[in-house]
Coordinates of C-alpha atoms and ligand atoms in Angstrom, one line a residue:
Chain C
X1 CA -42.8 -22.4 32.8
X2 CA -40.9 -19.3 31.9
X3 CA -38.4 -19.4 29.0
X4 CA -34.8 -18.6 29.9
X5 CA -32.5 -17.5 27.0
X6 CA -29.2 -19.4 27.7
X7 CA -27.5 -18.7 24.3
X8 CA -27.7 -15.5 22.3
X9 CA -25.9 -14.1 19.4
X10 CA -23.1 -11.5 20.2
X11 CA -24.1 -8.1 19.1
X12 CA -21.1 -7.6 17.3
X13 CA -22.1 -10.4 14.9
X14 CA -24.5 -9.2 12.4
X15 CA -28.0 -10.6 12.5
X16 CA -27.9 -12.1 9.0
X17 CA -27.4 -15.5 7.4
X18 CA -23.8 -16.0 6.3
X19 CA -23.0 -17.0 2.6
X20 CA -20.9 -19.7 3.7
X21 CA -21.3 -23.3 2.6
X22 CA -23.4 -25.6 4.9
X23 CA -20.9 -27.0 7.3
X24 CA -18.2 -24.4 6.8
X25 CA -16.6 -23.5 9.9
X26 CA -15.7 -19.9 9.1
X27 CA -18.8 -18.7 10.6
X28 CA -17.8 -20.6 13.9
X29 CA -14.5 -19.0 14.0
X30 CA -15.8 -15.6 13.3
X31 CA -18.5 -15.9 16.2
X32 CA -15.9 -17.0 18.5
X33 CA -13.7 -13.7 17.8
X34 CA -16.9 -11.9 18.4
X35 CA -17.5 -13.3 21.6
X36 CA -14.0 -12.6 22.7
X37 CA -14.1 -9.0 21.7
X38 CA -17.4 -8.7 23.5
X39 CA -16.0 -10.2 26.5
X40 CA -13.0 -8.1 26.7
X41 CA -15.2 -4.9 25.9
X42 CA -13.1 -3.7 23.1
X43 CA -15.5 -4.1 20.2
X44 CA -15.7 -0.3 19.6
X45 CA -11.8 0.0 19.5
X46 CA -11.2 -3.0 17.4
X47 CA -9.9 -2.7 13.7
X48 CA -10.1 -5.6 11.6
X49 CA -7.9 -6.6 8.6
X50 CA -9.6 -8.7 6.3
X51 CA -7.7 -10.9 3.8
X52 CA -8.9 -12.6 0.5
X53 CA -11.0 -15.8 -0.2
X54 CA -13.8 -17.0 1.9
X55 CA -12.3 -15.1 4.7
X56 CA -12.6 -11.7 3.1
X57 CA -16.3 -11.4 4.0
X58 CA -15.6 -11.4 7.7
X59 CA -16.8 -7.7 7.4
X60 CA -20.3 -8.6 6.6
X61 CA -20.6 -10.5 9.8
X62 CA -18.2 -9.0 12.3
X63 CA -19.4 -5.4 12.8
X64 CA -16.1 -3.8 13.6
X65 CA -14.3 -1.2 11.5
X66 CA -12.5 -3.1 8.8
X67 CA -9.9 -2.7 5.9
X68 CA -9.2 -5.2 3.1
X69 CA -5.9 -6.2 2.6
X70 CA -4.4 -7.6 -0.9
X71 CA -3.8 -11.5 -0.9
X72 CA -1.3 -12.4 1.7
X73 CA -0.7 -8.9 3.0
X74 CA -3.0 -8.8 6.0
X75 CA 0.0 -8.8 8.5
X76 CA 1.8 -6.0 6.7
X77 CA -1.6 -3.8 6.7
X78 CA -2.1 -4.7 10.4
X79 CA 1.3 -3.6 11.3
X80 CA 0.5 -0.1 9.5
X81 CA -2.9 -0.1 11.4
X82 CA -1.3 -0.7 14.7
X83 CA 1.6 1.6 14.3
X84 CA -0.7 4.5 13.4
X85 CA -3.4 3.6 16.2
X86 CA -1.3 1.6 18.9
X87 CA -4.4 2.0 21.4
X88 CA -6.6 0.3 19.1
X89 CA -7.1 -3.5 19.1
X90 CA -5.9 -4.9 15.7
X91 CA -7.3 -8.2 14.4
X92 CA -6.4 -9.8 11.1
X93 CA -8.2 -12.9 9.6
X94 CA -6.6 -15.1 7.2
X95 CA -7.0 -18.4 5.3
X96 CA -4.1 -20.8 4.8
X97 CA -3.5 -20.2 1.2
X98 CA -3.3 -16.4 2.0
X99 CA -1.0 -16.7 5.1
X100 CA 1.2 -19.7 4.4
X101 CA 1.6 -19.3 0.6
X102 CA 1.9 -15.8 -0.8
X103 CA 1.7 -14.0 2.3
X104 CA 4.5 -16.3 4.3
X105 CA 7.0 -13.3 4.4
X106 CA 4.6 -11.0 5.8
X107 CA 3.5 -13.3 8.4
X108 CA 7.0 -14.4 9.5
X109 CA 8.0 -10.7 9.7
X110 CA 5.0 -9.4 11.5
X111 CA 5.3 -12.2 14.2
X112 CA 9.1 -11.7 14.5
X113 CA 8.7 -8.1 14.9
X114 CA 6.3 -8.9 17.8
X115 CA 3.7 -6.5 16.4
X116 CA 1.0 -6.3 18.9
X117 CA -1.9 -7.7 16.6
X118 CA -3.9 -10.8 16.8
X119 CA -4.1 -13.3 13.7
X120 CA -6.7 -15.9 13.4
X121 CA -5.5 -18.3 10.8
X122 CA -8.2 -20.6 9.4
X123 CA -6.6 -23.7 8.1
X124 CA -9.0 -25.7 6.0
X125 CA -6.0 -27.4 3.8
X126 CA -7.2 -25.8 0.4
X127 CA -7.9 -22.7 -1.3
X128 CA -11.6 -22.3 -0.7
X129 CA -13.0 -19.4 -2.6
X130 CA -10.9 -20.2 -5.8
X131 CA -12.3 -23.7 -6.1
X132 CA -10.0 -26.0 -4.0
X133 CA -6.7 -26.0 -5.3
X134 CA -3.7 -27.1 -3.3
X135 CA -2.7 -25.0 -0.3
X136 CA 0.6 -25.0 1.6
X137 CA -1.1 -27.1 4.4
X138 CA -2.9 -29.6 2.0
X139 CA -2.3 -33.1 3.4
X140 CA 0.0 -35.7 1.9
X141 CA -2.1 -37.6 -0.5
X142 CA -5.1 -35.2 -0.2
X143 CA -6.5 -34.8 -3.8
X144 CA -7.3 -31.1 -5.0
X145 CA -7.9 -29.7 -8.3
X146 CA -3.9 -29.1 -8.8
X147 CA -3.0 -32.1 -7.3
X148 CA -5.4 -34.4 -8.8
X149 CA -3.3 -37.5 -7.8
X150 CA -2.9 -36.6 -4.3
X151 CA -0.3 -34.2 -2.8
X152 CA 3.0 -36.0 -3.0
X153 CA 5.9 -34.8 -0.4
X154 CA 8.6 -35.3 -3.0
X155 CA 7.1 -33.0 -5.4
X156 CA 5.1 -30.7 -3.4
X157 CA 6.7 -30.6 0.2
X158 CA 5.1 -31.2 3.5
X159 CA 2.2 -29.5 5.0
X160 CA 3.5 -26.1 6.9
X161 CA 2.8 -26.4 10.5
X162 CA 2.3 -22.7 11.1
X163 CA 1.5 -22.7 14.9
X164 CA 4.8 -24.5 15.5
X165 CA 6.8 -22.4 13.3
X166 CA 5.6 -19.3 14.5
X167 CA 6.1 -20.2 18.2
X168 CA 9.9 -20.4 17.4
X169 CA 10.0 -16.6 16.7
X170 CA 11.1 -14.2 19.4
X171 CA 8.3 -11.7 19.1
X172 CA 5.4 -14.4 19.5
X173 CA 3.7 -14.2 22.8
X174 CA 1.1 -16.6 22.1
X175 CA 0.7 -19.4 19.4
X176 CA -1.9 -22.4 19.5
X177 CA -3.8 -24.6 17.3
X178 CA -7.3 -25.3 17.7
X179 CA -10.1 -27.1 16.2
X180 CA -14.1 -26.2 16.2
X181 CA -15.1 -29.7 15.4
X182 CA -16.8 -30.6 18.9
X183 CA -18.0 -28.8 21.9
X184 CA -14.9 -29.7 23.9
X185 CA -12.6 -28.4 21.2
X186 CA -14.8 -25.3 20.8
X187 CA -14.4 -24.3 24.4
X188 CA -10.5 -24.6 24.1
X189 CA -10.7 -22.8 20.8
X190 CA -12.4 -19.7 22.4
X191 CA -9.8 -19.7 25.4
X192 CA -7.0 -19.7 22.9
X193 CA -8.6 -16.9 20.9
X194 CA -9.0 -14.9 24.1
X195 CA -5.3 -15.4 25.0
X196 CA -4.4 -14.3 21.8
X197 CA -6.2 -11.0 22.3
X198 CA -4.8 -10.9 25.8
X199 CA -1.3 -10.9 24.5
X200 CA -2.1 -7.9 22.5
X201 CA -4.1 -6.0 25.4
X202 CA -1.5 -6.6 27.8
X203 CA 1.1 -5.4 25.3
X204 CA 3.2 -8.8 25.5
X205 CA 3.4 -9.3 21.7
X206 CA 2.1 -11.2 18.6
X207 CA -0.9 -13.4 19.4
X208 CA -1.5 -16.2 16.8
X209 CA -4.3 -18.9 16.6
X210 CA -4.4 -21.6 14.0
X211 CA -8.0 -22.7 13.6
X212 CA -8.4 -26.4 12.0
X213 CA -11.6 -25.7 10.0
X214 CA -13.7 -27.7 7.5
X215 CA -14.4 -26.8 3.8
X216 CA -17.0 -29.4 3.0
X217 CA -17.5 -28.1 -0.5
X218 CA -13.7 -28.4 -1.7
X219 CA -13.1 -31.5 0.2
X220 CA -16.3 -32.9 -1.5
X221 CA -17.7 -34.1 1.9
X222 CA -20.9 -34.0 3.8
X223 CA -20.5 -31.6 6.7
X224 CA -20.5 -34.5 9.0
X225 CA -17.8 -36.2 7.2
X226 CA -15.7 -33.2 7.0
X227 CA -15.9 -32.8 10.6
X228 CA -14.9 -36.4 11.1
X229 CA -12.0 -35.8 9.0
X230 CA -10.8 -32.9 11.2
X231 CA -10.6 -35.5 13.9
X232 CA -9.2 -38.5 12.1
X233 CA -6.9 -37.0 9.8
X234 CA -5.9 -33.4 10.5
X235 CA -5.5 -33.4 14.3
X236 CA -3.1 -36.3 14.1
X237 CA -0.9 -34.4 11.7
X238 CA -1.8 -30.8 13.0
X239 CA -1.8 -31.5 16.9
X240 CA -3.9 -29.3 19.0
X241 CA -2.2 -27.3 21.7
X242 CA -0.4 -24.3 23.0
X243 CA 2.9 -23.9 21.3
X244 CA 3.9 -20.6 23.1
X245 CA 2.4 -18.7 26.0
X246 CA 4.2 -15.9 27.5
X247 CA 1.0 -14.3 29.0
X248 CA 2.4 -15.1 32.5
X249 CA 6.1 -14.6 31.9
X250 CA 8.1 -17.2 34.0
X251 CA 4.9 -18.8 35.6
X252 CA 4.1 -21.1 32.4
X253 CA 0.5 -21.7 31.8
Chain X
X1 CA 4.4 30.2 7.1
X2 CA 7.2 31.7 9.0
X3 CA 10.6 30.9 7.4
X4 CA 13.5 29.6 9.3
X5 CA 17.3 29.4 8.6
X6 CA 18.4 27.7 5.5
X7 CA 19.5 24.0 5.7
X8 CA 21.8 22.4 3.3
X9 CA 20.6 18.9 2.5
X10 CA 20.2 16.5 -0.3
X11 CA 16.7 16.2 -2.3
X12 CA 16.1 13.1 -0.4
X13 CA 16.7 14.6 3.0
X14 CA 14.6 17.5 1.8
X15 CA 11.7 15.2 1.2
X16 CA 12.0 13.8 4.9
X17 CA 12.1 17.2 6.3
X18 CA 9.0 18.2 4.1
X19 CA 7.1 15.2 5.2
X20 CA 7.8 15.9 8.9
X21 CA 6.6 19.4 8.4
X22 CA 3.5 18.3 6.7
X23 CA 2.6 16.2 9.9
X24 CA 3.6 12.5 8.6
X25 CA 3.3 10.3 11.6
X26 CA 4.4 7.0 9.9
X27 CA 7.2 5.9 7.6
X28 CA 7.6 2.3 6.0
X29 CA 10.7 1.8 4.0
X30 CA 13.1 -1.0 2.4
X31 CA 16.6 0.0 1.3
X32 CA 17.3 0.8 -2.3
X33 CA 19.7 3.1 -3.8
X34 CA 19.6 6.0 -4.7
X35 CA 16.9 6.8 -2.0
X36 CA 18.5 5.3 1.2
X37 CA 19.0 8.8 2.8
X38 CA 15.2 8.7 3.3
X39 CA 14.7 5.8 5.5
X40 CA 17.9 6.4 7.2
X41 CA 17.0 10.0 8.2
X42 CA 13.3 8.9 8.8
X43 CA 14.7 6.2 11.2
X44 CA 16.0 9.0 13.5
X45 CA 13.5 11.8 13.0
X46 CA 10.3 9.8 12.9
X47 CA 10.6 8.2 16.4
X48 CA 12.0 11.9 17.8
X49 CA 8.8 13.3 16.5
X50 CA 6.6 10.9 18.2
X51 CA 5.7 8.9 15.0
X52 CA 6.6 5.3 14.0
X53 CA 9.2 4.2 11.6
X54 CA 9.2 0.5 10.4
X55 CA 12.1 -1.1 8.1
X56 CA 9.8 -3.4 6.2
X57 CA 10.8 -6.9 5.0
X58 CA 10.2 -5.8 1.5
X59 CA 8.7 -3.1 -0.6
X60 CA 5.6 -5.2 -0.9
X61 CA 5.2 -5.1 3.0
X62 CA 6.1 -1.4 3.2
X63 CA 3.3 -0.4 0.8
X64 CA 0.8 -2.5 2.7
X65 CA 1.9 -1.0 6.0
X66 CA 1.2 2.4 4.2
X67 CA -2.3 1.3 3.2
X68 CA -2.9 0.0 6.8
X69 CA -1.8 3.2 8.3
X70 CA -3.7 5.4 5.6
X71 CA -6.9 3.5 6.6
X72 CA -6.6 5.0 10.1
X73 CA -6.6 8.5 8.6
X74 CA -2.8 9.0 9.4
X75 CA -0.6 10.9 7.4
X76 CA 1.9 8.0 6.3
X77 CA 4.7 7.7 3.6
X78 CA 6.8 5.3 1.9
X79 CA 9.8 5.8 -0.5
X80 CA 11.7 3.4 -2.9
X81 CA 13.1 3.6 -6.3
X82 CA 12.4 1.9 -9.5
X83 CA 12.4 -2.0 -8.8
X84 CA 11.0 -1.1 -5.4
X85 CA 8.1 0.9 -6.8
X86 CA 7.1 -2.1 -9.1
X87 CA 6.9 -4.1 -5.9
X88 CA 4.7 -1.2 -4.3
X89 CA 2.3 -1.2 -7.4
X90 CA 0.2 -4.1 -5.8
X91 CA -0.6 -1.9 -2.6
X92 CA -1.0 1.3 -4.5
X93 CA -3.6 0.0 -6.8
X94 CA -5.5 -1.2 -3.7
X95 CA -5.2 2.1 -2.1
X96 CA -6.4 3.9 -5.2
X97 CA -9.3 1.5 -5.4
X98 CA -10.1 1.9 -1.6
X99 CA -9.7 5.8 -1.8
X100 CA -6.9 5.9 0.5
X101 CA -4.3 8.7 0.8
X102 CA -0.5 8.3 1.3
X103 CA 2.5 9.6 -0.1
X104 CA 4.8 7.5 -2.2
X105 CA 8.3 8.7 -3.2
X106 CA 10.0 7.1 -6.3
X107 CA 13.7 8.4 -6.9
X108 CA 13.6 7.1 -10.4
X109 CA 16.9 5.0 -11.4
X110 CA 17.8 3.4 -14.5
X111 CA 15.8 0.2 -15.8
X112 CA 14.4 -1.9 -16.9
X113 CA 15.3 -4.8 -14.6
X114 CA 18.0 -4.1 -12.0
X115 CA 19.2 -1.6 -14.8
X116 CA 21.6 1.0 -12.9
X117 CA 21.6 3.2 -9.8
X118 CA 21.9 6.3 -11.8
X119 CA 19.3 8.7 -12.8
X120 CA 16.6 8.0 -15.3
X121 CA 13.1 8.9 -16.2
X122 CA 12.1 5.4 -17.2
X123 CA 9.5 5.3 -14.8
X124 CA 7.1 7.9 -16.1
X125 CA 4.7 5.8 -17.8
X126 CA 4.6 3.6 -14.6
X127 CA 3.9 6.5 -12.3
X128 CA 1.3 8.5 -14.3
X129 CA -0.7 5.9 -16.2
X130 CA -1.6 3.8 -13.1
X131 CA 1.3 1.5 -12.7
X132 CA -0.5 -1.3 -11.1
X133 CA -3.6 -3.2 -12.3
X134 CA -7.0 -1.4 -12.9
X135 CA -8.2 1.9 -14.0
X136 CA -6.7 4.5 -11.8
X137 CA -4.3 7.2 -11.5
X138 CA -2.1 8.8 -9.0
X139 CA -1.5 12.5 -8.5
X140 CA 2.3 12.9 -9.6
X141 CA 4.4 15.6 -8.7
X142 CA 8.1 16.2 -10.2
X143 CA 10.5 18.3 -8.1
X144 CA 13.5 19.9 -10.0
X145 CA 15.2 21.4 -7.0
X146 CA 15.8 20.4 -3.5
X147 CA 13.6 23.4 -2.4
X148 CA 10.7 22.0 -4.6
X149 CA 11.4 18.5 -3.0
X150 CA 10.5 20.0 0.1
X151 CA 7.7 22.3 -1.0
X152 CA 6.1 19.4 -3.1
X153 CA 6.2 16.8 -0.2
X154 CA 4.3 19.0 2.0
X155 CA 1.7 19.7 -1.0
X156 CA 1.7 16.0 -1.7
X157 CA 0.3 15.2 1.8
X158 CA -2.4 17.8 1.5
X159 CA -3.4 16.7 -1.7
X160 CA -3.6 13.1 -0.9
X161 CA -6.0 13.9 2.0
X162 CA -8.0 16.5 -0.2
X163 CA -8.7 13.8 -3.1
X164 CA -8.3 10.6 -0.9
X165 CA -6.1 9.3 -3.3
X166 CA -2.4 8.2 -3.3
X167 CA 0.3 10.9 -4.4
X168 CA 3.6 10.2 -5.9
X169 CA 6.7 12.4 -5.7
X170 CA 8.8 11.3 -8.9
X171 CA 12.3 12.4 -8.6
X172 CA 15.3 10.7 -9.8
X173 CA 18.8 9.9 -8.7
X174 CA 20.1 13.5 -9.5
X175 CA 17.4 15.2 -7.3
X176 CA 18.0 12.5 -4.5
X177 CA 21.6 12.9 -4.3
X178 CA 22.2 16.6 -4.9
X179 CA 22.8 19.0 -2.1
X180 CA 21.4 22.5 -2.1
X181 CA 20.2 25.1 0.3
X182 CA 16.5 24.7 1.3
X183 CA 14.5 27.3 3.3
X184 CA 12.2 25.2 5.4
X185 CA 8.6 26.5 6.4
X186 CA 5.9 25.1 8.5
X187 CA 2.7 24.6 7.0
X188 CA -0.6 25.1 8.8
X189 CA -1.1 22.5 11.4
X190 CA -3.1 19.5 10.2
X191 CA -6.7 19.5 10.7
X192 CA -7.4 17.0 13.2
X193 CA -10.6 16.4 11.3
X194 CA -9.3 15.9 8.0
X195 CA -10.3 12.1 7.9
X196 CA -13.1 11.9 10.5
X197 CA -15.6 11.2 8.1
X198 CA -14.1 7.9 6.7
X199 CA -11.2 6.9 8.9
X200 CA -10.9 3.5 10.9
X201 CA -10.5 4.4 14.5
X202 CA -12.8 1.9 16.1
X203 CA -16.5 2.3 15.7
X204 CA -17.1 3.8 19.1
X205 CA -20.5 5.8 19.1
X206 CA -21.0 5.3 15.4
X207 CA -21.7 2.4 13.1
X208 CA -18.7 0.3 11.6
X209 CA -16.9 1.6 8.8
X210 CA -15.4 -0.3 5.9
X211 CA -12.7 0.4 3.5
X212 CA -12.4 -1.9 0.7
X213 CA -11.7 -2.2 -3.1
X214 CA -13.8 -5.3 -3.6
X215 CA -17.3 -4.4 -5.6
X216 CA -19.2 -7.5 -6.4
X217 CA -22.8 -6.1 -6.7
X218 CA -24.1 -5.2 -10.0
X219 CA -23.1 -1.7 -11.0
X220 CA -21.1 -1.1 -7.8
X221 CA -17.6 -1.3 -9.5
X222 CA -18.8 1.0 -12.3
X223 CA -20.2 3.6 -9.7
X224 CA -16.9 3.4 -7.8
X225 CA -14.9 3.8 -11.0
X226 CA -17.1 6.8 -12.0
X227 CA -16.4 8.3 -8.7
X228 CA -12.5 7.8 -9.1
X229 CA -12.9 9.3 -12.7
X230 CA -14.7 12.5 -11.3
X231 CA -11.8 12.8 -8.6
X232 CA -9.1 12.7 -11.4
X233 CA -11.1 15.4 -13.3
X234 CA -11.4 17.4 -10.1
X235 CA -7.6 17.1 -9.7
X236 CA -7.0 19.3 -12.7
X237 CA -7.6 22.2 -10.3
X238 CA -4.1 21.3 -8.9
X239 CA -2.1 21.6 -12.3
X240 CA 1.3 23.3 -12.1
X241 CA 3.9 24.1 -14.5
X242 CA 6.8 26.5 -15.1
X243 CA 7.1 28.5 -18.1
X244 CA 10.5 30.0 -18.7
X245 CA 11.3 32.5 -21.6
X246 CA 8.0 31.0 -23.5
X247 CA 6.6 34.6 -24.3
X248 CA 8.9 35.3 -27.5
X249 CA 10.2 31.6 -28.0
X250 CA 9.9 30.1 -31.5
X251 CA 10.8 26.8 -29.8
X252 CA 9.6 25.4 -26.5
X253 CA 11.5 22.6 -25.0
X254 CA 9.1 20.4 -22.7
X255 CA 10.8 18.6 -20.0
X256 CA 10.3 17.9 -16.3
X257 CA 12.2 17.2 -13.0
X258 CA 16.0 17.0 -13.1
X259 CA 16.0 17.1 -16.8
X260 CA 13.8 20.1 -16.9
X261 CA 16.3 21.9 -14.7
X262 CA 19.3 21.0 -16.8
X263 CA 17.2 22.1 -19.9
X264 CA 16.7 25.5 -18.3
X265 CA 20.5 26.0 -18.1
X266 CA 20.8 25.1 -21.7
X267 CA 17.7 27.5 -22.7
X268 CA 19.5 30.4 -20.5
X269 CA 23.0 29.8 -22.5
X270 CA 21.2 29.7 -25.9
X271 CA 19.2 32.9 -25.0
X272 CA 22.8 34.6 -24.4
X273 CA 23.4 33.6 -28.1
X274 CA 20.1 35.1 -29.0
X275 CA 18.4 31.9 -29.9
X276 CA 14.6 32.3 -29.4
X277 CA 14.0 29.2 -27.1
X278 CA 12.0 28.6 -23.9
X279 CA 11.3 25.9 -21.4
X280 CA 8.0 24.7 -20.4
X281 CA 8.4 22.4 -17.2
X282 CA 5.2 20.3 -16.0
X283 CA 5.3 20.0 -12.3
X284 CA 2.3 18.0 -12.0
X285 CA 2.8 15.2 -14.3
X286 CA -0.6 13.8 -13.5
X287 CA -2.9 15.7 -14.0
X288 CA -0.7 16.7 -17.1
X289 CA -0.8 20.5 -17.7
X290 CA -2.1 20.2 -21.1
X291 CA -3.8 23.7 -21.2
X292 CA -0.5 25.6 -21.0
X293 CA 0.9 23.5 -23.9
X294 CA -2.5 24.1 -25.9
X295 CA -2.2 27.9 -25.3
X296 CA 1.6 27.8 -26.6
X297 CA 0.6 25.8 -29.4
X298 CA -2.0 28.3 -30.4
X299 CA 0.4 31.0 -30.5
X300 CA 2.4 29.0 -33.2
X301 CA 5.2 27.8 -31.1
X302 CA 7.0 24.6 -32.2
X303 CA 8.0 22.2 -29.5
X304 CA 10.7 19.6 -28.5
X305 CA 10.4 17.2 -25.7
X306 CA 13.5 16.1 -23.9
X307 CA 13.4 13.2 -21.4
X308 CA 16.0 10.9 -19.7
X309 CA 14.4 7.8 -21.5
X310 CA 13.4 6.5 -25.0
X311 CA 10.3 9.0 -24.8
X312 CA 7.3 8.7 -22.7
X313 CA 6.1 12.1 -21.4
X314 CA 6.3 13.1 -25.1
X315 CA 3.1 11.2 -25.9
X316 CA 1.3 13.3 -23.2
X317 CA 2.6 16.5 -24.9
X318 CA 1.6 15.4 -28.3
X319 CA -2.0 14.3 -27.0
X320 CA -2.0 17.6 -25.2
X321 CA -1.7 19.6 -28.5
X322 CA -3.4 17.2 -30.9
X323 CA -4.6 19.2 -33.8
X324 CA -2.5 22.2 -33.1
X325 CA 1.2 21.2 -33.0
X326 CA 3.6 18.2 -32.8
X327 CA 6.7 17.7 -30.8
X328 CA 10.1 16.5 -31.6
X329 CA 11.7 14.3 -29.3
X330 CA 15.3 14.0 -27.7
X331 CA 16.1 11.0 -25.3
X332 CA 19.2 11.0 -23.4
X333 CA 20.0 7.4 -22.3
X334 CA 20.3 6.6 -18.6
X335 CA 23.7 5.4 -17.5
X336 CA 25.1 9.1 -17.5
X337 CA 24.1 12.4 -16.2
X338 CA 23.5 14.9 -19.0
X339 CA 24.9 18.6 -18.8
X340 CA 23.3 21.5 -20.5
X341 CA 25.7 21.5 -23.3
X342 CA 24.5 17.8 -24.3
X343 CA 21.2 19.5 -25.0
X344 CA 22.3 22.6 -27.1
X345 CA 22.9 20.6 -30.2
X346 CA 19.5 18.9 -30.1
X347 CA 17.8 22.0 -29.1
X348 CA 19.4 24.0 -32.0
X349 CA 18.6 21.4 -34.3
X350 CA 14.9 21.4 -33.6
X351 CA 14.9 25.3 -33.8
X352 CA 16.1 25.1 -37.2
X353 CA 13.7 22.6 -38.4
X354 CA 11.1 24.8 -36.9
X355 CA 12.3 27.7 -39.0
X356 CA 12.5 25.9 -42.2
Ligands
LIG401 C1 -2.4 -11.6 -5.9 C2 -3.8 -12.5 -5.9 N1 -3.4 -13.8 -6.4 C3 -4.5 -14.8 -6.3 C4 -5.8 -14.3 -6.0 C5 -6.9 -15.5 -6.2 N2 -7.6 -15.8 -4.9 C6 -8.5 -15.3 -4.2 S1 -8.8 -16.1 -2.8 C7 -7.5 -17.1 -3.3 C8 -7.3 -18.4 -2.3 C9 -7.7 -18.0 -0.9 O1 -7.4 -19.3 -0.1 P1 -7.4 -19.2 1.5 O2 -6.5 -18.3 1.9 O3 -7.0 -20.9 1.7 O4 -8.9 -18.8 1.9 P2 -10.3 -19.7 2.0 O5 -11.0 -19.1 0.7 O6 -10.0 -21.0 2.0 O7 -11.0 -19.1 3.1 C10 -6.8 -16.7 -4.1 C11 -5.6 -17.5 -4.6 C12 -5.8 -13.1 -5.6 N3 -7.0 -12.6 -5.3 N4 -4.9 -12.1 -5.6
LIG402 S1 -15.7 -22.8 0.0 FE1 -15.1 -23.9 1.6 S2 -14.2 -22.4 2.9 FE2 -15.4 -21.3 1.3 S3 -17.3 -21.1 2.3 FE3 -17.4 -23.0 1.1 S4 -16.9 -24.4 2.6 FE4 -16.2 -22.5 3.5

């Protein structure tokens, strides 16, 4: 019987082990981005803007021209890149502390201007790299190193629902929330990421995908339990779905 | 270098015309007095010339847009005034650490805090000593006339790309707001290969490129900072200063920018009265033109530094001449614009002290 290769590594993804913790889904999200860039045939015209935190090392795994942004500023840096090089595909990859806390102004204005960029937003409900502090997306009751008694709505506010918030802005062509916790969701996640790039390629506006992802280390859970938490706890508060899609103007999607 | 007819413009506008002549393709700004003429004129001229103008949501964003455009090897600029420059320092530090060129204009106003909207030289330290976090320097140019604002802006773009480092134009509310005739000139067209060995353009036909300031591996940051140090040393080739009536002067006044120009009038007036005074006006504020001062000190001159602040550049003046001479200091406080007459008494009293 001859062997048939049915699943391969996209060439744009480096042939090296990632430094991410076991069960971390940054690697999954990054692979999906790589697959989409290859399928569009835009790898060699893509410029990535990496942010801070565990996300920053995207450039070690996704082999496209890349620039590092200061904490939270990736949407502004991406704006500068795109304005200077309108014919390139511009991608920014940000964590939840980065995008929804310190960088809240930059993301809102970049989206509202309708910059032709694609932003992949990894929501793991904590600050990962700095050791698991409370993020703007931390769930009510979730314990972190800076809310040891659990996040309290009266004290710390409600977790931001970025996919819904951004969908309300005029410049946004596509906004969706996905998860990568099972095969079904993975397929949908890839479709959403593709649409977010399509919005840029078709010059329709700003494309955004929020990816619910695990951080087993800071959640102090096994990878399997972390994956279950996505299903049981996160998705009920952060519903998956497409919150805006102007790819086929007037036709719906 | 064909000269065209003269234009009558504010210093702020001269900067814009200089930037366009230098091939600036992107401008990112945020309103703050006294530099609003720059974003206003840019919003008209930049799109007309096929470039991009963005009114950013903040100075933080504007400077980070500059970082992004610079990473593609595009000639780009931002401008602001003191409180806004404080906000830009985050991105400026990252640009220095990432070896990215870009031009930042600071039309210095009074501070600290919200201060006032009048002229000041209170941002000297912030401009020439780094300003943001980490061990870095900007190349800093201090124009004294609208013509110089035009000329130095063109130079700023060339130097930013030559040294792959941010360059700052340090003006103030006087130079920004005053109108003078300027003779525009066209520099040689920008070399389309000037950033071809490092710019991000998409990795077509070559391995990916990475522009970053994070250096975690053992010794990597040390190596990067040594490269930066060598760059700052190499920038000394760009040192510029104006010497006016210094040959037979007993007292040399050291002043830069608008204050340098006002001091020049005071020196001219005092010369008419037979006083042996001169002016040394640094034009590159970093690297500081120390050698010229040392040479004057070796000739036995005495010094007075005049600034529109409590005394900042005077520290560089003193360091330049250490072991050879010292410098008196006179500071005009922000909140008013000095006239040449305001400087005559301090210059005369320094001259008398010198003689004694
Ligand atoms: C201005 C600034 N403040 C704070 C930090 C420290 N810092 C590094 S990573 C990080 C959090 C990143 O969290 P998140 O965006 O959720 O990304 P993750 O690590 O979870 O991927 C912080 C606060 C910094 N680098 N810069
Ligand atoms: S700390 Fe969390 S986000 Fe960072 S690599 Fe580990 S699991 Fe992933």
